[in-house]
PDB file of C-alpha atoms and ligand atoms in Angstrom:
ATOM      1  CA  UNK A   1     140.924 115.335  24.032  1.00  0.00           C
ATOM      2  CA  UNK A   2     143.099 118.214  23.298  1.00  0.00           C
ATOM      3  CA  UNK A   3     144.927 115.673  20.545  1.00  0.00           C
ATOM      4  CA  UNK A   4     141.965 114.545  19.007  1.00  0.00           C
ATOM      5  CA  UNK A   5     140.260 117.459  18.520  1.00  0.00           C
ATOM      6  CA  UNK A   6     143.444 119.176  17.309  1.00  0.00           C
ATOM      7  CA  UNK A   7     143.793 116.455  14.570  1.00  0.00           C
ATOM      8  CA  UNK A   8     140.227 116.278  13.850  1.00  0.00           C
ATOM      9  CA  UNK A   9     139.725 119.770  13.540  1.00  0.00           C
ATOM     10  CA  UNK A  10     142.909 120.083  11.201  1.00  0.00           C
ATOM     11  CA  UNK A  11     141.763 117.391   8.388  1.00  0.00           C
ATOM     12  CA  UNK A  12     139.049 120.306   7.657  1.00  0.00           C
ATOM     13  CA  UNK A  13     139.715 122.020   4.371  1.00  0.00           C
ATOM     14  CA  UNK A  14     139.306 125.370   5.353  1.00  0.00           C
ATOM     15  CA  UNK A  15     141.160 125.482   8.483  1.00  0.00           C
ATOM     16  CA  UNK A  16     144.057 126.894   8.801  1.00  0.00           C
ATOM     17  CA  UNK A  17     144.893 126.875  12.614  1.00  0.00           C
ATOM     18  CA  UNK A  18     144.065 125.150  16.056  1.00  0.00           C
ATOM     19  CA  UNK A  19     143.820 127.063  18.620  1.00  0.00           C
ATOM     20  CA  UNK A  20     143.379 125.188  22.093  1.00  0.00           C
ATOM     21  CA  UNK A  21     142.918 127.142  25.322  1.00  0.00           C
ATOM     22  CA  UNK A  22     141.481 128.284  28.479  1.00  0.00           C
ATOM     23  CA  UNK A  23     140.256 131.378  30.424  1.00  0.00           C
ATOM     24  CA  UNK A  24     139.956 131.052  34.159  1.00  0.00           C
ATOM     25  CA  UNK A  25     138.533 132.977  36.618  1.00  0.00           C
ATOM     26  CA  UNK A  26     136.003 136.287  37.001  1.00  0.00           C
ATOM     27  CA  UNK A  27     138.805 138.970  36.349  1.00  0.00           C
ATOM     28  CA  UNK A  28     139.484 137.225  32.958  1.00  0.00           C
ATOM     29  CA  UNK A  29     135.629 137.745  31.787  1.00  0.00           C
ATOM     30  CA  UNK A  30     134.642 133.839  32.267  1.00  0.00           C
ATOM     31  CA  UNK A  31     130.930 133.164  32.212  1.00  0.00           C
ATOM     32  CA  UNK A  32     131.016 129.983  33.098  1.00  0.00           C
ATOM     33  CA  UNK A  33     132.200 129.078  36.727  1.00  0.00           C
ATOM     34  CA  UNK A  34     132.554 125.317  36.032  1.00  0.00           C
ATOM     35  CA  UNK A  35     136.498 124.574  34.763  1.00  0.00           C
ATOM     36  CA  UNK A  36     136.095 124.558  31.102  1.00  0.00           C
ATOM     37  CA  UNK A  37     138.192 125.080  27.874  1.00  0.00           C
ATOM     38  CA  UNK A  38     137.818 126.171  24.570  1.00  0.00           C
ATOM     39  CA  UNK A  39     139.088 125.292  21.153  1.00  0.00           C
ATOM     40  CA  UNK A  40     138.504 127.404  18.324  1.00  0.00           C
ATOM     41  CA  UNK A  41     139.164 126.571  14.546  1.00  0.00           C
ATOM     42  CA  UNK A  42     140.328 129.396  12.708  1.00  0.00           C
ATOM     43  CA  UNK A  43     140.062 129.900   9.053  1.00  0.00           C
ATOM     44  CA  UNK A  44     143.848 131.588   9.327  1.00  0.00           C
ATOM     45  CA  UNK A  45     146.695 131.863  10.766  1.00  0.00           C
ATOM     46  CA  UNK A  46     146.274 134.670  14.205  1.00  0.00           C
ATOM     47  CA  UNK A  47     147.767 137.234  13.832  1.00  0.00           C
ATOM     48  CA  UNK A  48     150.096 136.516  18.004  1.00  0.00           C
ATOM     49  CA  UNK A  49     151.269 133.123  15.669  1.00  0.00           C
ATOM     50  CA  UNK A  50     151.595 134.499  12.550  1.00  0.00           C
ATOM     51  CA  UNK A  51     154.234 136.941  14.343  1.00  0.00           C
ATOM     52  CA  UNK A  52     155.726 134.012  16.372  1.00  0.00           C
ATOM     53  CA  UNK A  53     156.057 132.310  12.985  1.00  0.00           C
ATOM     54  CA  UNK A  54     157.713 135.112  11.202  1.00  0.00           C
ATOM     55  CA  UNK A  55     160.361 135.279  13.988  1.00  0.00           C
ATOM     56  CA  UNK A  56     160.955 131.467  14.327  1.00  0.00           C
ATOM     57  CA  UNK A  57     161.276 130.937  10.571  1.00  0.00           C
ATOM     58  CA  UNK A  58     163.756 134.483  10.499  1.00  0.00           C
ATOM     59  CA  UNK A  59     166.573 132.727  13.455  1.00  0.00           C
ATOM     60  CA  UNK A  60     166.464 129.732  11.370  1.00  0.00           C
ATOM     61  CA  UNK A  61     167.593 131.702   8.211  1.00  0.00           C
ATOM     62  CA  UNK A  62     169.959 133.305  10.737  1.00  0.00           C
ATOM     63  CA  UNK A  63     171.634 130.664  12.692  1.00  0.00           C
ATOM     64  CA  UNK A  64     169.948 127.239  11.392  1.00  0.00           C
ATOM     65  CA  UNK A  65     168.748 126.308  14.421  1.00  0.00           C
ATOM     66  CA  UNK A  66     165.113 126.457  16.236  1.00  0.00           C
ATOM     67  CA  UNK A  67     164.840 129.494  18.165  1.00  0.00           C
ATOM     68  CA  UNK A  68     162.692 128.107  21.143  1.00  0.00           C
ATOM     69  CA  UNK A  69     164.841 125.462  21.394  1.00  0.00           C
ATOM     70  CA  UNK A  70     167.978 128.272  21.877  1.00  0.00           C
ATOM     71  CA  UNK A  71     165.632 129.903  24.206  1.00  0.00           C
ATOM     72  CA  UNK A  72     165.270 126.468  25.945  1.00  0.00           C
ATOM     73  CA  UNK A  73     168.759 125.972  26.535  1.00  0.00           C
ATOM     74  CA  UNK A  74     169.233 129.368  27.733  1.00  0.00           C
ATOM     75  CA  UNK A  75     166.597 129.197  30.598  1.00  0.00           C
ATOM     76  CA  UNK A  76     167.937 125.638  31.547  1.00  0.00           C
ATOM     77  CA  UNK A  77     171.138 127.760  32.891  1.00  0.00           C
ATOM     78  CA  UNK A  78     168.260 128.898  36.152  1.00  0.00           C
ATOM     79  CA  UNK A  79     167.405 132.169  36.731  1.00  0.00           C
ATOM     80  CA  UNK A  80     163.976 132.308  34.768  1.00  0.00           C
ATOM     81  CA  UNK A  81     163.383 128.768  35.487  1.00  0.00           C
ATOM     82  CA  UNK A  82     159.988 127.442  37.237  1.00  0.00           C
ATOM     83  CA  UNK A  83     160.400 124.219  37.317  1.00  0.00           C
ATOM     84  CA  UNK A  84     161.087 121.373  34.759  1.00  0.00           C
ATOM     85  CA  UNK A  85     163.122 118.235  34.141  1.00  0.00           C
ATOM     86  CA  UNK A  86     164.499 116.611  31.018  1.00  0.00           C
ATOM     87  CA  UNK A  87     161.246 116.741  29.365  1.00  0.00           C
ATOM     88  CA  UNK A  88     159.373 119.730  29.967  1.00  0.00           C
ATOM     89  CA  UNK A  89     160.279 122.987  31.111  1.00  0.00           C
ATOM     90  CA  UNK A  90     158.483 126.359  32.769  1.00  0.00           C
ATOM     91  CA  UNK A  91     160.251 129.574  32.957  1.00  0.00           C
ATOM     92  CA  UNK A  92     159.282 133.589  32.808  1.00  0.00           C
ATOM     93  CA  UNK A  93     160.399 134.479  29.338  1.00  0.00           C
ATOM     94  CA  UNK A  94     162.663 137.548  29.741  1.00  0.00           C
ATOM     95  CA  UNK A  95     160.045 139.230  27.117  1.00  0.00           C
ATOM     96  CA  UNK A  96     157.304 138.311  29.515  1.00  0.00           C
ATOM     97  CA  UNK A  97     154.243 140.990  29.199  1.00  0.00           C
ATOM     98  CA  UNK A  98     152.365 139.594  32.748  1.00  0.00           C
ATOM     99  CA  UNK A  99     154.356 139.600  36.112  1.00  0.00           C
ATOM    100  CA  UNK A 100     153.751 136.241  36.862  1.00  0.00           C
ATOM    101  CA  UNK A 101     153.924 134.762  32.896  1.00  0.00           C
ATOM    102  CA  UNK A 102     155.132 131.466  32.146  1.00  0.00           C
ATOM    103  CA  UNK A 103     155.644 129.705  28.900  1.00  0.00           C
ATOM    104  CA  UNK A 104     156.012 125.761  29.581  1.00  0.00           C
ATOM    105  CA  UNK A 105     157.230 124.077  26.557  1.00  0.00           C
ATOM    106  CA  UNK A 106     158.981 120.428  25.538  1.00  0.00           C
ATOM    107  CA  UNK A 107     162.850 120.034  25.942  1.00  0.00           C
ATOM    108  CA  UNK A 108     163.186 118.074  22.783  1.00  0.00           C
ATOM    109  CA  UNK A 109     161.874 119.539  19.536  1.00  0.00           C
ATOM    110  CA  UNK A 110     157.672 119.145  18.816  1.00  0.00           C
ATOM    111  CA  UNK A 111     155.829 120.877  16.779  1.00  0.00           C
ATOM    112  CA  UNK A 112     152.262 120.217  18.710  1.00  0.00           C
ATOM    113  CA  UNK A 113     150.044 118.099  20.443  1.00  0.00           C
ATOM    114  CA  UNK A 114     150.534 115.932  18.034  1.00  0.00           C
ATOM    115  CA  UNK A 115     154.127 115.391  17.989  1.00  0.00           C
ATOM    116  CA  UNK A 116     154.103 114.262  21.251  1.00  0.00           C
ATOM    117  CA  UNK A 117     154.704 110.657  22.285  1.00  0.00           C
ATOM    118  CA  UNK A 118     153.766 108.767  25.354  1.00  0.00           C
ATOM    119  CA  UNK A 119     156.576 110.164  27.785  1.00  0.00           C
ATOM    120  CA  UNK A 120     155.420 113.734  27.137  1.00  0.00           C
ATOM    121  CA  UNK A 121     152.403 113.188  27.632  1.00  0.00           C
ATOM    122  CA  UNK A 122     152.985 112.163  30.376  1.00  0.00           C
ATOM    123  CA  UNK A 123     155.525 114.289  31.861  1.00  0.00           C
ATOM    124  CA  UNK A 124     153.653 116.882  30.278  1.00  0.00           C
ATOM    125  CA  UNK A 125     150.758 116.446  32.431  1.00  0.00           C
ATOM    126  CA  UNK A 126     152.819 116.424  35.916  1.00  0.00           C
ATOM    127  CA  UNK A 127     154.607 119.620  34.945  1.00  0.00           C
ATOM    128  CA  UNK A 128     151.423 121.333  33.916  1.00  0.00           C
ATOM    129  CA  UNK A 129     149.675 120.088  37.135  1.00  0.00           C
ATOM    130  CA  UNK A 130     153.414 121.124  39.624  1.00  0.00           C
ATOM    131  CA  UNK A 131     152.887 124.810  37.483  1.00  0.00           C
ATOM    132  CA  UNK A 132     149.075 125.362  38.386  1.00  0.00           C
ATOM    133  CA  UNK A 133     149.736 124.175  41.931  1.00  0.00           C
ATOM    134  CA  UNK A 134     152.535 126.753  42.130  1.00  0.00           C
ATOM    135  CA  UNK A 135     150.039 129.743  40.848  1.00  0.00           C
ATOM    136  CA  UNK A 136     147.302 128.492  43.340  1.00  0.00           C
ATOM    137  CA  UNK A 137     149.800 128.568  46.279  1.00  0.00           C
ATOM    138  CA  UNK A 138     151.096 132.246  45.178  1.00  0.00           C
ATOM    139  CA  UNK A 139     148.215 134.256  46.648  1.00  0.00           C
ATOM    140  CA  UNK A 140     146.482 130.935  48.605  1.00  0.00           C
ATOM    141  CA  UNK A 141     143.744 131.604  45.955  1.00  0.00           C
ATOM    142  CA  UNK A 142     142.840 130.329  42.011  1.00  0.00           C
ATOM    143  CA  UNK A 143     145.109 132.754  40.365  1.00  0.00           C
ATOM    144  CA  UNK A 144     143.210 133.739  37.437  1.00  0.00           C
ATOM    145  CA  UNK A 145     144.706 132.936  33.781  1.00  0.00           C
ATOM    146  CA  UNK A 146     144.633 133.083  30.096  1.00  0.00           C
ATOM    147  CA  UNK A 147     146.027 129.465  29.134  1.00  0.00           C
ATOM    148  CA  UNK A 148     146.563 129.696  25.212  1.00  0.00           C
ATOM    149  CA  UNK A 149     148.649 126.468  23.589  1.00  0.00           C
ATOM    150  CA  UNK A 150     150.941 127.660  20.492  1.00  0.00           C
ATOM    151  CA  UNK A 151     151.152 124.555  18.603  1.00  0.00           C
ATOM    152  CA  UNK A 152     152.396 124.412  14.610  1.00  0.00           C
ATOM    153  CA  UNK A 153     149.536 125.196  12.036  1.00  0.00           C
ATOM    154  CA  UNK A 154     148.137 121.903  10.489  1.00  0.00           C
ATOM    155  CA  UNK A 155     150.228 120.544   7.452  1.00  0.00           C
ATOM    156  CA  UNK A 156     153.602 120.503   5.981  1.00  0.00           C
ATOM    157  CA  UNK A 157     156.020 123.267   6.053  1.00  0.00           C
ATOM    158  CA  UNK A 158     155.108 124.132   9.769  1.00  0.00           C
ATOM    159  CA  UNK A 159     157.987 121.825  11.534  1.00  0.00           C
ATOM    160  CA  UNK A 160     160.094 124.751  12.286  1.00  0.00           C
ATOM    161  CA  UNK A 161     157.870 126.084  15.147  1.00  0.00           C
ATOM    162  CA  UNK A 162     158.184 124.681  18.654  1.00  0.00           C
ATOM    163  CA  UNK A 163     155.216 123.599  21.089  1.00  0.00           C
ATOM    164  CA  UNK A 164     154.520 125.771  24.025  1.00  0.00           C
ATOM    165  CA  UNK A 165     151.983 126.659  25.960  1.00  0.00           C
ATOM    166  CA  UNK A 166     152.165 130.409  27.662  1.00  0.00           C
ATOM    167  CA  UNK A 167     149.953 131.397  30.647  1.00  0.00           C
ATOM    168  CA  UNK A 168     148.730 135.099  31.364  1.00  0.00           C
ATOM    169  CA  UNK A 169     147.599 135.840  34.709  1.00  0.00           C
ATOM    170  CA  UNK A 170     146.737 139.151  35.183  1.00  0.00           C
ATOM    171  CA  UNK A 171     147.286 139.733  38.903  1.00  0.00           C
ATOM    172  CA  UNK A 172     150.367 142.228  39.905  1.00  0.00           C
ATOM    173  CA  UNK A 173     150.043 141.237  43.571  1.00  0.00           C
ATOM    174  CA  UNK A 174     147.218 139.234  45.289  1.00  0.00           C
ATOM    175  CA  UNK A 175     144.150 142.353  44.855  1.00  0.00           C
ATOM    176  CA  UNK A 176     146.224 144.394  42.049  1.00  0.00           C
ATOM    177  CA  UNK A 177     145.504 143.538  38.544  1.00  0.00           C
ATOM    178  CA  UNK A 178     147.270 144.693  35.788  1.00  0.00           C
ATOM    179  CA  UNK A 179     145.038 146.380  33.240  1.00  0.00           C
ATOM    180  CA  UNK A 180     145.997 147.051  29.717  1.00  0.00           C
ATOM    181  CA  UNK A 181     146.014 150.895  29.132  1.00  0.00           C
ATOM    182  CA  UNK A 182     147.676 153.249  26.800  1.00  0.00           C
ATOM    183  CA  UNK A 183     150.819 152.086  26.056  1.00  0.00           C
ATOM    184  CA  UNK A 184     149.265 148.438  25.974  1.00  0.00           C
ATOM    185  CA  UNK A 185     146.223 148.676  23.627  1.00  0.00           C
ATOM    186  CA  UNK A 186     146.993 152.043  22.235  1.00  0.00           C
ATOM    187  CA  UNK A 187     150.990 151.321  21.387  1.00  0.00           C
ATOM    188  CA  UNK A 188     151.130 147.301  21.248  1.00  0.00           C
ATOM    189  CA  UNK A 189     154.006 148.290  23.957  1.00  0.00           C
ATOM    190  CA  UNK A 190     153.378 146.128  27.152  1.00  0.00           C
ATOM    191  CA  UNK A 191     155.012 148.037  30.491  1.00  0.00           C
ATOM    192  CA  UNK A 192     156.057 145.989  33.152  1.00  0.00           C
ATOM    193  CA  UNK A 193     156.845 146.682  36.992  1.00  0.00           C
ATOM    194  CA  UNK A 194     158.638 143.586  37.877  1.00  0.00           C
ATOM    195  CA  UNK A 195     161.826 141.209  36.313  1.00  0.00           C
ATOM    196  CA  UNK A 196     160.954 137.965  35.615  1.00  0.00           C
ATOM    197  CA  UNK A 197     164.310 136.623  37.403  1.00  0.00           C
ATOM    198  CA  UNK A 198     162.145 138.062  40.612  1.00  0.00           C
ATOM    199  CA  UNK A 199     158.721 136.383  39.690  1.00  0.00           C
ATOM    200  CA  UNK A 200     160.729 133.010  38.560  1.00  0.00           C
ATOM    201  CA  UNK A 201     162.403 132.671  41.919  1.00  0.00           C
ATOM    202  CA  UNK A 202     158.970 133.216  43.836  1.00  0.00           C
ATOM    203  CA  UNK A 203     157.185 130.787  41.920  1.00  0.00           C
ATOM    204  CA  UNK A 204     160.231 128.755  42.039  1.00  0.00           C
ATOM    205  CA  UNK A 205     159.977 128.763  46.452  1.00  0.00           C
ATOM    206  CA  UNK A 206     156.391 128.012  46.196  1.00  0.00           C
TER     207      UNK A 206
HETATM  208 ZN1   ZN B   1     162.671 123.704  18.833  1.00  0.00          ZN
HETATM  209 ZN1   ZN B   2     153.838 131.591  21.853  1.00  0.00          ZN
END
C-alpha cells in the first residue's frame, strides 16, 4: 500500500515529495486509537529532507560515495547495531536526538519504496516486525513512536539519497518522557542523557 500510494501520489504534477508515516500512541498526540498511518503529499521538498539532501549530495562531492551507505558499513562493525542481516539493518545513529531512536534502512543502495525488489520486501517486513517487537518488550508496554519513512523525492536526479526509515519514541525510561524545551525548539539543539552504544545494546538483549 505504502508502494502504491507512493507511486501514485508521485505521477501528480505538483508534488514534490512523499511522505509516508505513522504516529502511535497518546503521548505522541494520536486521536485515533485504532493502528493507523498517514501519508501526506507535499507540494515541496520538507524542510528535515531537504537538509538530509543537502548533506547526502555534499559527501558525494566529497568522497564519491553514498553517505548512508558509509554510515551503513560503519554500524555493521556492532556497537550501535539493533539487529539486521544482509538486507536490512537497525541501529541508534550516533547523532540520535531520542534515547531509544533507530533508523532501519536497506544494506544495498535504494532510493525508496520503490526501489525495492521482492527480497526486501520481504526481509524488510521481518526486520521491521523483530524492531517493533523489541520496543514493545522494552517497557512490557506499546512504546509510543513517531515512524517517518525518508525515501528519495519523486523523479530523476534524486538517486543519490538512501531509503530509511527513523523511529522517535519519546520515552526516557518507562513513565519519563522526553519533552522538547529550550534548547530543543528554541535552539534546533537536541540534548541527550544517554549514548546510543547503551540504548543499542538494551534493545539489542531484548
Ligand atoms: Zn546508499
Ligand atoms: Zn532521515
Amino acid at each position: 500500500m505504502w508502494r502504491d500510494r507512493t507511486d501514485e501520489l508521485s505521477r501528480l504534477p505538483n508534488v514534490k515529495y512523499v511522505y509516508v508515516f505513522e504516529n502511535r500512541g497518546e503521548e505522541i498526540g494520536v486521536t485515533l486509537s485504532h493502528p493507523h498511518g498517514q501519508i501526506y503529499a507535499f507540494p515541496f521538498v520538507p524542510p528535515v529532507l531537504q537538509r538530509e539532501l543537502a548533506a547526502e549530495a555534499r559527501h558525494k562531492r566529497k568522497t564519491g560515495r553514498c553517505l548512508y551507505c558509509d554510515l551503513i558499513q560503519q554500524e555493521q562493525a556492532g556497537v550501535r547495531k539493533v539487529l539486521g542481516g544482509d538486507r536490512w539493518i537497525a541501529f541508534v545513529p550516533e547523532f540520535a536526538r531520542w534515547p531509544y531512536e533507530v533508523h532501519l534502512a536497506p544494506v544495498a543502495h535504494r532510493g525508496g519504496l520503490l526501489d525495492l525488489d521482492e527480497q526486501d520486501d520481504e526481509s524488510f517486513a521481518g526486520t521491521l516486525k523483530e524492531l517493533l517487537q523489541k520496543y514493545d518488550r522494552l517497557f512490557d508496554k506499546p512504546l509510543p513512536y513517531v515512524m517517518a519513512m525518508h525515501q528519495r523525492p519523486p523523479g530523476r536526479g534524486n538517486a543519490q539519497h538512501h531509503f530509511h526509515v527513523e523511529f522517535y519514541p519519546p520515552n526516557r525510561t518507562k513513565d519519563k518522557l522526553k519533552y522538547l524545551a529550550g534548547s530543543e525548539l528554541g535552539a534546533g539543539a537536541f540534548i541527550l542523557d544517554a549514548r546510543a552504544e547503551d540504548t543499542a545494546a538494551e534493545l539489542r538483549a531484548l
